[in-house]
Coordinates of C-alpha atoms and ligand atoms in Angstrom, one line a residue:
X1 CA -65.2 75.3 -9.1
X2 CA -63.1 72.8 -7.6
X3 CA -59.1 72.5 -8.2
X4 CA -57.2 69.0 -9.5
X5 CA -53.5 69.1 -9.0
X6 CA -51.5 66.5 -10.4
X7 CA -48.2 65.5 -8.9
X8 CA -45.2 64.4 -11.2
X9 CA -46.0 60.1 -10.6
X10 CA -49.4 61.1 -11.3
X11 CA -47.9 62.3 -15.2
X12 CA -45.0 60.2 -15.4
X13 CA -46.3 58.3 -18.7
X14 CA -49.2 58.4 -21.2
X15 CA -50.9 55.5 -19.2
X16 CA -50.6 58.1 -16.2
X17 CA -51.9 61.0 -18.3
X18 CA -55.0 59.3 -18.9
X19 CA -55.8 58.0 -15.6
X20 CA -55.8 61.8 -14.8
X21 CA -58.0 62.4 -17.6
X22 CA -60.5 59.6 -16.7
X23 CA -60.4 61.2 -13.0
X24 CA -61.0 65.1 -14.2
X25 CA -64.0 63.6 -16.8
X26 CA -65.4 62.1 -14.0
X27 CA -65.8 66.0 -12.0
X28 CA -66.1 67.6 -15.1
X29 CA -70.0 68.9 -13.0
X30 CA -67.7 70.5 -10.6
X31 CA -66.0 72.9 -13.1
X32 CA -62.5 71.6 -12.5
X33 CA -59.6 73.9 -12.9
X34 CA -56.3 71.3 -13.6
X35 CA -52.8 72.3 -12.0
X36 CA -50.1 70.0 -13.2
X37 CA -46.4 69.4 -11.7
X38 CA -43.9 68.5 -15.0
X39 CA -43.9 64.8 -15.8
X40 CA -42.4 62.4 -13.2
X41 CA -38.8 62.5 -12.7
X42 CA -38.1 66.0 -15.2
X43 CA -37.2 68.4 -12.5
X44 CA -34.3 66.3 -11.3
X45 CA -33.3 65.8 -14.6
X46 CA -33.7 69.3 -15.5
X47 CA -31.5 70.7 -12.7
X48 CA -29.2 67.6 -13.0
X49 CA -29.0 69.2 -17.0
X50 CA -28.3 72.5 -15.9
X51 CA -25.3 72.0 -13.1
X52 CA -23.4 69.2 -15.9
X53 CA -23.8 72.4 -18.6
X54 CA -22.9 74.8 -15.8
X55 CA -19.5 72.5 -15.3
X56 CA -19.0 72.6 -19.0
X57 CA -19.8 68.8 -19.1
X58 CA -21.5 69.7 -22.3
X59 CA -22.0 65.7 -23.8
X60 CA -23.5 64.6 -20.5
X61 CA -26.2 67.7 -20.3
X62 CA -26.9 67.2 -24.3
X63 CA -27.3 63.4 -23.0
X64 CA -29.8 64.6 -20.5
X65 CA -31.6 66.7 -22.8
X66 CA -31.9 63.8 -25.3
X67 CA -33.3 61.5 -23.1
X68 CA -36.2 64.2 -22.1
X69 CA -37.2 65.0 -25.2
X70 CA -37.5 61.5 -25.8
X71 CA -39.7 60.6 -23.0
X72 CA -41.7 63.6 -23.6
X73 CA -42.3 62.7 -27.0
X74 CA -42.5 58.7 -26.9
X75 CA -45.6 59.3 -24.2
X76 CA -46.8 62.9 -25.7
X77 CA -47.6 61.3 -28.9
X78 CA -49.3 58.1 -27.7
X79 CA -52.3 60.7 -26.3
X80 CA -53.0 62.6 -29.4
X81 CA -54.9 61.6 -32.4
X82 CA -53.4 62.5 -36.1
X83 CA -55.3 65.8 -36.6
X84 CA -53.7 67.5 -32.9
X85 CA -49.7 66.1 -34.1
X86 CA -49.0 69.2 -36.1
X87 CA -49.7 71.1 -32.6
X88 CA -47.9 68.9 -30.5
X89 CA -44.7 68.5 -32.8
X90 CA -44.4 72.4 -32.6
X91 CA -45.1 72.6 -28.8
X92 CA -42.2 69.7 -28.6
X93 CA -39.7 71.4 -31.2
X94 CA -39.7 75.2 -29.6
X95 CA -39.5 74.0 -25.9
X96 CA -36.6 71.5 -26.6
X97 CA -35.0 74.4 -28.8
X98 CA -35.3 76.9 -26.5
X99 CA -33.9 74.2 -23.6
X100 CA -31.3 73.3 -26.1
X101 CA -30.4 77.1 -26.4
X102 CA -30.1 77.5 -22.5
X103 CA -27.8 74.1 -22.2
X104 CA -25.1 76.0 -24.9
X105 CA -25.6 79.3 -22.9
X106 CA -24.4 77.4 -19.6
X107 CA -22.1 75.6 -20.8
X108 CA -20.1 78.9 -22.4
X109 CA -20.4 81.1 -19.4
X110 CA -19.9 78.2 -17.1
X111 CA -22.0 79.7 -14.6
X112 CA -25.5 78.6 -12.6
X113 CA -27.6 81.7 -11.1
X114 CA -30.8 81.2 -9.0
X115 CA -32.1 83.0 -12.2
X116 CA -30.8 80.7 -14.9
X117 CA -32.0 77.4 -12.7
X118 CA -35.3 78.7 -13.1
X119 CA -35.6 79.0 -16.4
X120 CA -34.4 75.8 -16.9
X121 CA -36.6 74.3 -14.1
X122 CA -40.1 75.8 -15.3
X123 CA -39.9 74.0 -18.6
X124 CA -40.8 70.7 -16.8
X125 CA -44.4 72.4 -15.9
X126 CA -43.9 74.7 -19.1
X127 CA -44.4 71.1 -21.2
X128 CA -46.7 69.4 -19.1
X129 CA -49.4 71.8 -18.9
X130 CA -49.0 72.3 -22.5
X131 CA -49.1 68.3 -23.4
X132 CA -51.9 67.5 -20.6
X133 CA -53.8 70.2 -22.2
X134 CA -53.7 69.1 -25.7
X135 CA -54.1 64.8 -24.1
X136 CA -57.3 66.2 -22.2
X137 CA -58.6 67.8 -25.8
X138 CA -58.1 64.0 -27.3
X139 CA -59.9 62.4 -23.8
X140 CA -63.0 64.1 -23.6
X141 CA -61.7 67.0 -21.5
X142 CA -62.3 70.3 -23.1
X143 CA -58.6 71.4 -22.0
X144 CA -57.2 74.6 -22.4
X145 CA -53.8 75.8 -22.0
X146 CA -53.1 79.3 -19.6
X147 CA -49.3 80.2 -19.1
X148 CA -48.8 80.7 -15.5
X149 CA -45.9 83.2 -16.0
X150 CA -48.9 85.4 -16.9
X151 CA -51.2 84.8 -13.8
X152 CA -48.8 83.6 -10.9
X153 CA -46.8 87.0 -10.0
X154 CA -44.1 86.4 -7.7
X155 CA -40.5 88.3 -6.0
X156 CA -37.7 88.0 -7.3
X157 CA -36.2 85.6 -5.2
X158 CA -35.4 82.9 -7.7
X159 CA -35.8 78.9 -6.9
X160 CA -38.0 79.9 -3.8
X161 CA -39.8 83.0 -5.1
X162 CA -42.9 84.0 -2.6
X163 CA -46.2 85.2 -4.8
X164 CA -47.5 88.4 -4.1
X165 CA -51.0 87.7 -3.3
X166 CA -52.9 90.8 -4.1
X167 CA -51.5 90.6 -7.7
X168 CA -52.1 87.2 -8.6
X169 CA -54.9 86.8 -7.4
X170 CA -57.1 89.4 -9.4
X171 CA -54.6 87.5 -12.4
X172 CA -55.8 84.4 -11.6
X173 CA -59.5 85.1 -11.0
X174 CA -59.7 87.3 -13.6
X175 CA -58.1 84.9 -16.3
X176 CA -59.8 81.6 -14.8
X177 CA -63.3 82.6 -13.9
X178 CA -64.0 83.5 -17.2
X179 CA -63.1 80.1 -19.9
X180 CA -63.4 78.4 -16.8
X181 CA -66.6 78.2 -17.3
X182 CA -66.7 76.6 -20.5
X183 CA -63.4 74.9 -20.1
X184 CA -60.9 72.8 -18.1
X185 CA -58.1 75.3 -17.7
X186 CA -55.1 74.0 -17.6
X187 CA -51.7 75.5 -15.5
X188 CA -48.3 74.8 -14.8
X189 CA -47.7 74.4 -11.4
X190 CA -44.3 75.8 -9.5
X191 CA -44.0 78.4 -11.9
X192 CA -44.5 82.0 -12.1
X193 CA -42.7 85.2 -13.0
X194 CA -41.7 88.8 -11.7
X195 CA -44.3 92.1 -12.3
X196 CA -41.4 92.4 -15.2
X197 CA -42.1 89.3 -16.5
X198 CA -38.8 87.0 -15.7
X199 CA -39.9 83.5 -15.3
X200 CA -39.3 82.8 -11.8
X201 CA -40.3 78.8 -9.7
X202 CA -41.6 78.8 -6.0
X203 CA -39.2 75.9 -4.8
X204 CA -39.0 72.2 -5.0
X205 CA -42.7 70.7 -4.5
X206 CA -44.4 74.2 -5.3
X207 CA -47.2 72.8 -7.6
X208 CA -48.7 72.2 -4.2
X209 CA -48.7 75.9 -3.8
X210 CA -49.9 77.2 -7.2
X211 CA -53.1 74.6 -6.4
X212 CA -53.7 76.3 -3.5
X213 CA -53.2 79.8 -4.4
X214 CA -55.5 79.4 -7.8
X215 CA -58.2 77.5 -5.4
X216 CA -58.4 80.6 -2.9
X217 CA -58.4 83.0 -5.6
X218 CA -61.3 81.6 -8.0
X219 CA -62.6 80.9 -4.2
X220 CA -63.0 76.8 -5.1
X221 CA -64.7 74.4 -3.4
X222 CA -62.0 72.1 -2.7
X223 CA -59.0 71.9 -3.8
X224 CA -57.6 67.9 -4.8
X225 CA -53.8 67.4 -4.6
X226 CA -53.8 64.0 -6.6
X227 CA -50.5 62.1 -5.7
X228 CA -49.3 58.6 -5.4
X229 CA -50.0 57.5 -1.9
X230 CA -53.7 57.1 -0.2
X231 CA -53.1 60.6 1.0
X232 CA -51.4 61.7 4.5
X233 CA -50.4 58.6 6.2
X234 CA -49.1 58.3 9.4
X235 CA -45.5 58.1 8.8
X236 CA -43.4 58.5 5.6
X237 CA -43.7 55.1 4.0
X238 CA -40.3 54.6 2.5
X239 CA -39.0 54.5 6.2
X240 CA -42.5 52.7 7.7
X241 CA -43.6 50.8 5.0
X242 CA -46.8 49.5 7.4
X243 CA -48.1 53.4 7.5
X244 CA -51.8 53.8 7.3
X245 CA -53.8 57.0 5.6
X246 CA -54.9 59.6 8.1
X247 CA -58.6 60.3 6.9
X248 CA -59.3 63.6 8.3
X249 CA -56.7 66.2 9.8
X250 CA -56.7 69.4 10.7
X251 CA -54.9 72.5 8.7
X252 CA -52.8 73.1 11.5
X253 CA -52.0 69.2 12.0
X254 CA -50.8 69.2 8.0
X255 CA -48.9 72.4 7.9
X256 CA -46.6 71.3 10.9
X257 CA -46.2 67.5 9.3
X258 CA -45.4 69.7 5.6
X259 CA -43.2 71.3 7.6
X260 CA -41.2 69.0 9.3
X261 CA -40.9 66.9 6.2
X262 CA -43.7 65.1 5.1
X263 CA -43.0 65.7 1.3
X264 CA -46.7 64.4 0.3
X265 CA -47.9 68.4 0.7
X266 CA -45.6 71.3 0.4
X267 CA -45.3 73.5 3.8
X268 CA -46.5 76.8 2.2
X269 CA -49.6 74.9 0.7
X270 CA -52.2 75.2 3.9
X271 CA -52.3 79.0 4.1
X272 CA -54.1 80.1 1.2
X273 CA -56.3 77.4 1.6
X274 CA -57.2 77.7 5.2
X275 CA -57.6 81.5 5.0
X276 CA -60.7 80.9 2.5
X277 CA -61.6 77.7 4.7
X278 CA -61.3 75.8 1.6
X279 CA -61.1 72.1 2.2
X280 CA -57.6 70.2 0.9
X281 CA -58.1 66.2 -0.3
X282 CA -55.2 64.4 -0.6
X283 CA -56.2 61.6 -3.1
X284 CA -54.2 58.6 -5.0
X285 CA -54.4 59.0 -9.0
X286 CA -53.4 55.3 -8.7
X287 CA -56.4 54.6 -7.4
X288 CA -59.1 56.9 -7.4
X289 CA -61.8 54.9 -5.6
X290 CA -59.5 55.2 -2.0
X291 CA -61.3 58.1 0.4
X292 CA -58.2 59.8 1.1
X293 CA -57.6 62.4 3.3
X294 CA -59.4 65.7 3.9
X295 CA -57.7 68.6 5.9
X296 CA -60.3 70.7 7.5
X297 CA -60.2 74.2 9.5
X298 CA -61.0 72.9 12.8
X299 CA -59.6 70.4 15.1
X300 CA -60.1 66.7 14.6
X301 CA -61.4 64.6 17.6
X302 CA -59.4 61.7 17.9
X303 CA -58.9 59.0 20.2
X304 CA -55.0 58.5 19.2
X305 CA -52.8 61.5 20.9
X306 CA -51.1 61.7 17.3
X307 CA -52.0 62.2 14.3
X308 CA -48.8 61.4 12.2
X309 CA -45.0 61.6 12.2
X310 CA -42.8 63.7 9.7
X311 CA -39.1 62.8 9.2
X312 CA -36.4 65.3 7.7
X313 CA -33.7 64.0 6.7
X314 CA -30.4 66.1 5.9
X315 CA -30.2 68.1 8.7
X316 CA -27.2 69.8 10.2
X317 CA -27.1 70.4 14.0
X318 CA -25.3 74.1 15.1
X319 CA -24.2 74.7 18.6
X320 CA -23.3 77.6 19.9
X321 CA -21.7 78.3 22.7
X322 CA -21.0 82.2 24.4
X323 CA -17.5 83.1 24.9
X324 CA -18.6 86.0 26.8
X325 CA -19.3 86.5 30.5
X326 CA -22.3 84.5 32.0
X327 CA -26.0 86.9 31.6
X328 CA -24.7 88.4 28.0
X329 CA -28.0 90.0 26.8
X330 CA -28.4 90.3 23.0
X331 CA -26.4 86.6 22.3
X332 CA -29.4 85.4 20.6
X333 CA -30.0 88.0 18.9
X334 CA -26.7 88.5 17.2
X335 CA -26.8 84.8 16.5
X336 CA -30.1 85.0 14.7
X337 CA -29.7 88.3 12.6
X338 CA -26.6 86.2 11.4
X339 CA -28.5 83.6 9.6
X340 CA -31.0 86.3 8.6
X341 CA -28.5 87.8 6.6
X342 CA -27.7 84.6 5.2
X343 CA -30.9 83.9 4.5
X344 CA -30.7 80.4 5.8
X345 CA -34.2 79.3 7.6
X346 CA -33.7 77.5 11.3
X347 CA -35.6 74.9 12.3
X348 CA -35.3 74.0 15.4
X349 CA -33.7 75.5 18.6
X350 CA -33.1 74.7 22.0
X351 CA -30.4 77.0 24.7
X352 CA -29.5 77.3 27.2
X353 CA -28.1 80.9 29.2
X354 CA -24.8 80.5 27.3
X355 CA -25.5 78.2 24.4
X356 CA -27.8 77.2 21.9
X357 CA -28.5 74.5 19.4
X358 CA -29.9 74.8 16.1
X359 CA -31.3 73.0 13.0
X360 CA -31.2 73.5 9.6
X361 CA -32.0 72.4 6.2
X362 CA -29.7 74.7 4.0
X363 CA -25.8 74.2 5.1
X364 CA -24.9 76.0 1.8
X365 CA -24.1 79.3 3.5
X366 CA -22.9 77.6 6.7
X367 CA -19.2 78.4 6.0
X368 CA -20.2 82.0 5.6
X369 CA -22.3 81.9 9.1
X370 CA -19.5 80.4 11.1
X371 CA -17.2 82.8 9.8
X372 CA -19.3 85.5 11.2
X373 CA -20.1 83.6 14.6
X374 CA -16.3 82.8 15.7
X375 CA -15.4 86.3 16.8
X376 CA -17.8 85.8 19.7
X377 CA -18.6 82.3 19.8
X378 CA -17.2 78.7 19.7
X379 CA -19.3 76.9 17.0
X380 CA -19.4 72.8 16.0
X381 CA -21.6 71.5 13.2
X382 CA -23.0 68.0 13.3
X383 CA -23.8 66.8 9.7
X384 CA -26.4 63.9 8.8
X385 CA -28.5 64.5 10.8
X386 CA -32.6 64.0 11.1
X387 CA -35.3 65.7 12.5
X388 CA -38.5 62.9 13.8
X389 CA -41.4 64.5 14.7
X390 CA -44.7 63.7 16.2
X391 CA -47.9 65.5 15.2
X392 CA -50.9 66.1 16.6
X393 CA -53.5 68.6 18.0
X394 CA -54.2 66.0 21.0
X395 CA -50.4 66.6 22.7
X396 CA -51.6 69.9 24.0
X397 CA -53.6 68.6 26.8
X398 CA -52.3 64.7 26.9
X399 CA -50.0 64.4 29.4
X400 CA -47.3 61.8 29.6
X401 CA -46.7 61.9 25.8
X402 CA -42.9 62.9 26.1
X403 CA -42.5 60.4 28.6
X404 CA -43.9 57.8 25.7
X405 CA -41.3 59.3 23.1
X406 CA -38.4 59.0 25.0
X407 CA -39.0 55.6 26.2
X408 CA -40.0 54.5 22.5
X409 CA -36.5 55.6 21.5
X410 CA -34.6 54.4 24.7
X411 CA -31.9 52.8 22.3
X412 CA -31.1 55.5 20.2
X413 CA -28.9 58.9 20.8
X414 CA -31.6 61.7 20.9
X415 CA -29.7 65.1 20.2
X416 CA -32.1 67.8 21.1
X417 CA -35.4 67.5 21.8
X418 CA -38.2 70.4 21.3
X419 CA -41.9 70.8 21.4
X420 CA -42.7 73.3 19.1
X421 CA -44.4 76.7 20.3
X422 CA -48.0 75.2 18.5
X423 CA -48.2 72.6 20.9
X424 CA -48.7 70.4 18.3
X425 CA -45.6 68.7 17.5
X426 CA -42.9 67.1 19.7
X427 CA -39.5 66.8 17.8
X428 CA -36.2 65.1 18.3
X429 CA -33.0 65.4 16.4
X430 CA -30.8 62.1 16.2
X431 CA -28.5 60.8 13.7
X432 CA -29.8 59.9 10.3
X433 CA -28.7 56.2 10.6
X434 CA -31.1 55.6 13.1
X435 CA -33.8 57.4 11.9
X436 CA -35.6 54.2 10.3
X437 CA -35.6 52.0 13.6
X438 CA -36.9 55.0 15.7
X439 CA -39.3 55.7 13.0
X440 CA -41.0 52.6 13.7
X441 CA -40.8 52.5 17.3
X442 CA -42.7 55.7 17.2
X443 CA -45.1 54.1 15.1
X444 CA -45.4 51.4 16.9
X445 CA -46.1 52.8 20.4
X446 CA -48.3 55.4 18.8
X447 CA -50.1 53.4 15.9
X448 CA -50.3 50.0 16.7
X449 CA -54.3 50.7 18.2
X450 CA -56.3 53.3 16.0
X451 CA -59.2 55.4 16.6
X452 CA -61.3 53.9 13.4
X453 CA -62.7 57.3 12.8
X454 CA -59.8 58.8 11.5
X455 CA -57.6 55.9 10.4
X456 CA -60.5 53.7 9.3
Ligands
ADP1 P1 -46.2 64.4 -6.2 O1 -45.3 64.1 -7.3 O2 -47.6 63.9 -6.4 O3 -46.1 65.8 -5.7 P2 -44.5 63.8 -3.9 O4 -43.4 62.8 -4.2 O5 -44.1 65.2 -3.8 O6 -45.7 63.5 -5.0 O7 -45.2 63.4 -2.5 C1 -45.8 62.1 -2.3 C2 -44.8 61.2 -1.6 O8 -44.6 61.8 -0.3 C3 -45.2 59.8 -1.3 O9 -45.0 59.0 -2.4 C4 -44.5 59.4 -0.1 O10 -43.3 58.7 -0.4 C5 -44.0 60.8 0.5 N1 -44.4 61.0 1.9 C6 -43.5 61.4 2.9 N2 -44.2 61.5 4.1 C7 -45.5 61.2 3.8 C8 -46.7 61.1 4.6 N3 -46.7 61.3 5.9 N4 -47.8 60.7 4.0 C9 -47.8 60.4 2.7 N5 -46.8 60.5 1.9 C10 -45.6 60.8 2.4
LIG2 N1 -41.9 69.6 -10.4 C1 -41.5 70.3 -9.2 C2 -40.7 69.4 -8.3 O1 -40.4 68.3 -8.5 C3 -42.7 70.9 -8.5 C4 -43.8 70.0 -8.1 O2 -44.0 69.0 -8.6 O3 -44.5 70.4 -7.3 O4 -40.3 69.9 -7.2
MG3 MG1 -45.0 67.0 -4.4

């Protein structure tokens, strides 16, 4: 079995819908199994729905709705032939009636939980899978619909709930393995629900995730994250528009790029997949006939001491300074059982014996977490801040890389600097203004020449 996931671009209209189809009847021999993200642009308009209802700003989320249901149905019906209409006229009229229901909820109690932003959010993939199912049935794909809620088991931690492996994975395998055989499942991704059954997602991106998890547990071949790029390429190409596609990287290399940013694969994606050595391909929909990029257990030999750069953008900067005595033991870890409880992930550190400088990507608690840190510390947050980093399994042994970083970005105000306990990655932290111009003078000092092997 091999497992095709579908980003949102790669849905976004009927045209898109049946490229995907074309590029699933084309592997049909390798017993695909199809995981799909909701059509482009319906999450952020989903959540966007949910916080105007939330504020009682019940015309503008009723406006929102409206203009969903109408792309949903204006492209759903263009892929279905007259005897499948009934079908998808009923799968259209309950989810826009139970989303309808929702939007009058929110707007009465005027309130958003983690809870109710995930039901809302899983009917994006709740629609998709339903209407790429029934489009695949009318393309020559013998599609068949399976509700994740009833394979992907998850915590409770809504908007970034964590799957609990054991569980959905005898779900998955047992569910799949079996019409998989005959048929091209097809699965929301991002979604999944508690062992009580509440509809839960696992964060922004997560289809990524579901691909990966299905793929280790029905033990696939390979699993294909079909997107709208040529797969990984060496720098985000809204800031580098010049960036080329990495062909081969390592799961290491991908998981710290994920991780610091690059939004083409989702950070918890690599695990599952690297603990069944499963090979990940990162492939254009657009154009299906580009190699892409295959991540593979080992290392990659390379003649270029990078592999990529990631860029995060949002960032807020924390220092924190001791205003205890000199040789304090136990300062960090009073600082860092702080943001625990807060349960607000850190980034990036650097310190010093009586301060320390963090990162991260969540500022929603922030107020909460200074409050906490005054008594024993003097705090100042930086906001707008980025996080550049360089990637790549060669800066273990190369020397003189940092040296090549820090002369790259001579013009511009680096605020903390770190290479990452992996040795893979060398970050900075500078202000998000000029994280475009050192963006490129990264990838110029490090791109311009390229080892053809991996960047041919
Ligand atoms: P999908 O909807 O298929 O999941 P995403 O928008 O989540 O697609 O991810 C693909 C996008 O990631 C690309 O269009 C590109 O703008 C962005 N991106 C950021 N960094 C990188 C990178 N290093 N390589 C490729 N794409 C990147
Ligand atoms: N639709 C979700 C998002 O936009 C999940 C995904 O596509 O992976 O984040
Ligand atoms: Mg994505």
């Amino acid at each position: 079995m091999i497992v095709m996931k579908f980003g949102g671009s790669s849905l976004e209209s009927s045209a898109a819908i049946k490229r995907a189809a074309a590029i699933v009847r084309g592997r049909l021999g390798r017993h695909p199994v199809v995981v799909v993200s909701a059509m482009g642009g319906t999450t952020n308009e989903l959540l966007a729905m949910a916080a105007d209802a939330a504020q009682s700003k019940r015309s503008e989320a009723m406006a929102r709705l409206g203009s969903l249901e109408e792309l949903h149905r204006r492209e759903s019906l263009e892929l279905v032939s007259e005897s499948s209409r009934k079908e998808l006229e009923m799968i259209l009229a309950d989810h826009f009636q139970g989303l309808r229901e929702i939007v009058e909820g929110l707007c009465s109690v005027r309130e958003l939980t983690p809870r109710s932003l995930d039901a809302v959010a899983s009917y994006g993939e709740r629609l998709s899978s339903r209407i790429v199912a029934l489009a695949f049935q009318n393309h020559g794909v013998p599609g068949v619909h399976l509700d994740a809620r009833n394979s992907i088991v998850t915590d409770s931690r809504f908007t970034q709930a964590t799957p609990i492996i054991e569980e959905t994975n005898s779900r998955v395998s047992a569910d799949i393995l079996e019409i998989g055989a005959e048929h091209v499942v097809v699965i929301g991704g991002q979604l999944g629900a508690t062992a009580e059954g509440v509809t839960t997602t696992l964060g922004r991106g997560g289809s990524d995730l579901t691909a990966s998890l299905v793929g280790a547990a029905v033990g696939a071949e390979a699993i294909e994250i079909w997107t709208d790029v040529d797969g990984v390429l060496t720098c985000d190409p809204n800031l580098v528009p010049e960036a080329h596609p990495v062909r081969t990287i390592s799961f290491d290399e991908a998981a710290e790029l994920a991780y610091f940013g690059a939004k083409v694969l989702h950070p918890a994606t690599v695990l599952p997949a690297k603990e069944k050595n499963i090979p990940v391909w990162i492939l254009n929909s657009r154009r299906p006939e580009s190699p892409g990029t295959k991540i593979v257990p080992g290392a990659v030999p390379c003649a270029n001491v990078l592999k990529s750069l990631a860029c995060k953008q949002g960032i807020t900067v924390v220092n924190i300074r001791s205003t205890r005595m000199l040789g304090a033991h136990g300062f960090l870890r009073r600082i860092f059982e702080i943001f625990d409880r807060f349960e607000t992930e850190v980034d990036m550190v650097s310190t010093s014996e009586v301060s320390v400088s963090l990162t991260v990507d969540n500022d929603a608690r922030l107020a909460e977490i200074c409050a906490e840190l005054e008594p024993f510390t003097e705090v100042s947050v930086e906001k707008d801040r980025a996080i550049l980093c360089a990637v790549g399994d060669n800066l273990r042994e190369t020397p003189g890389v940092a040296a090549r970083v820090l002369a790259a970005l001579k013009s511009v105000n680096v605020r903390m600097i770190s290479q990452g306990a992996s040795l893979l990655n060398l970050g900075v932290v500078l202000s998000s203004e000029d994280l475009g111009r050192a963006a490129a003078a990264l990838h110029r000092e490090f791109f311009t020449e390229r080892d053809p092997a991996v960047f041919g």
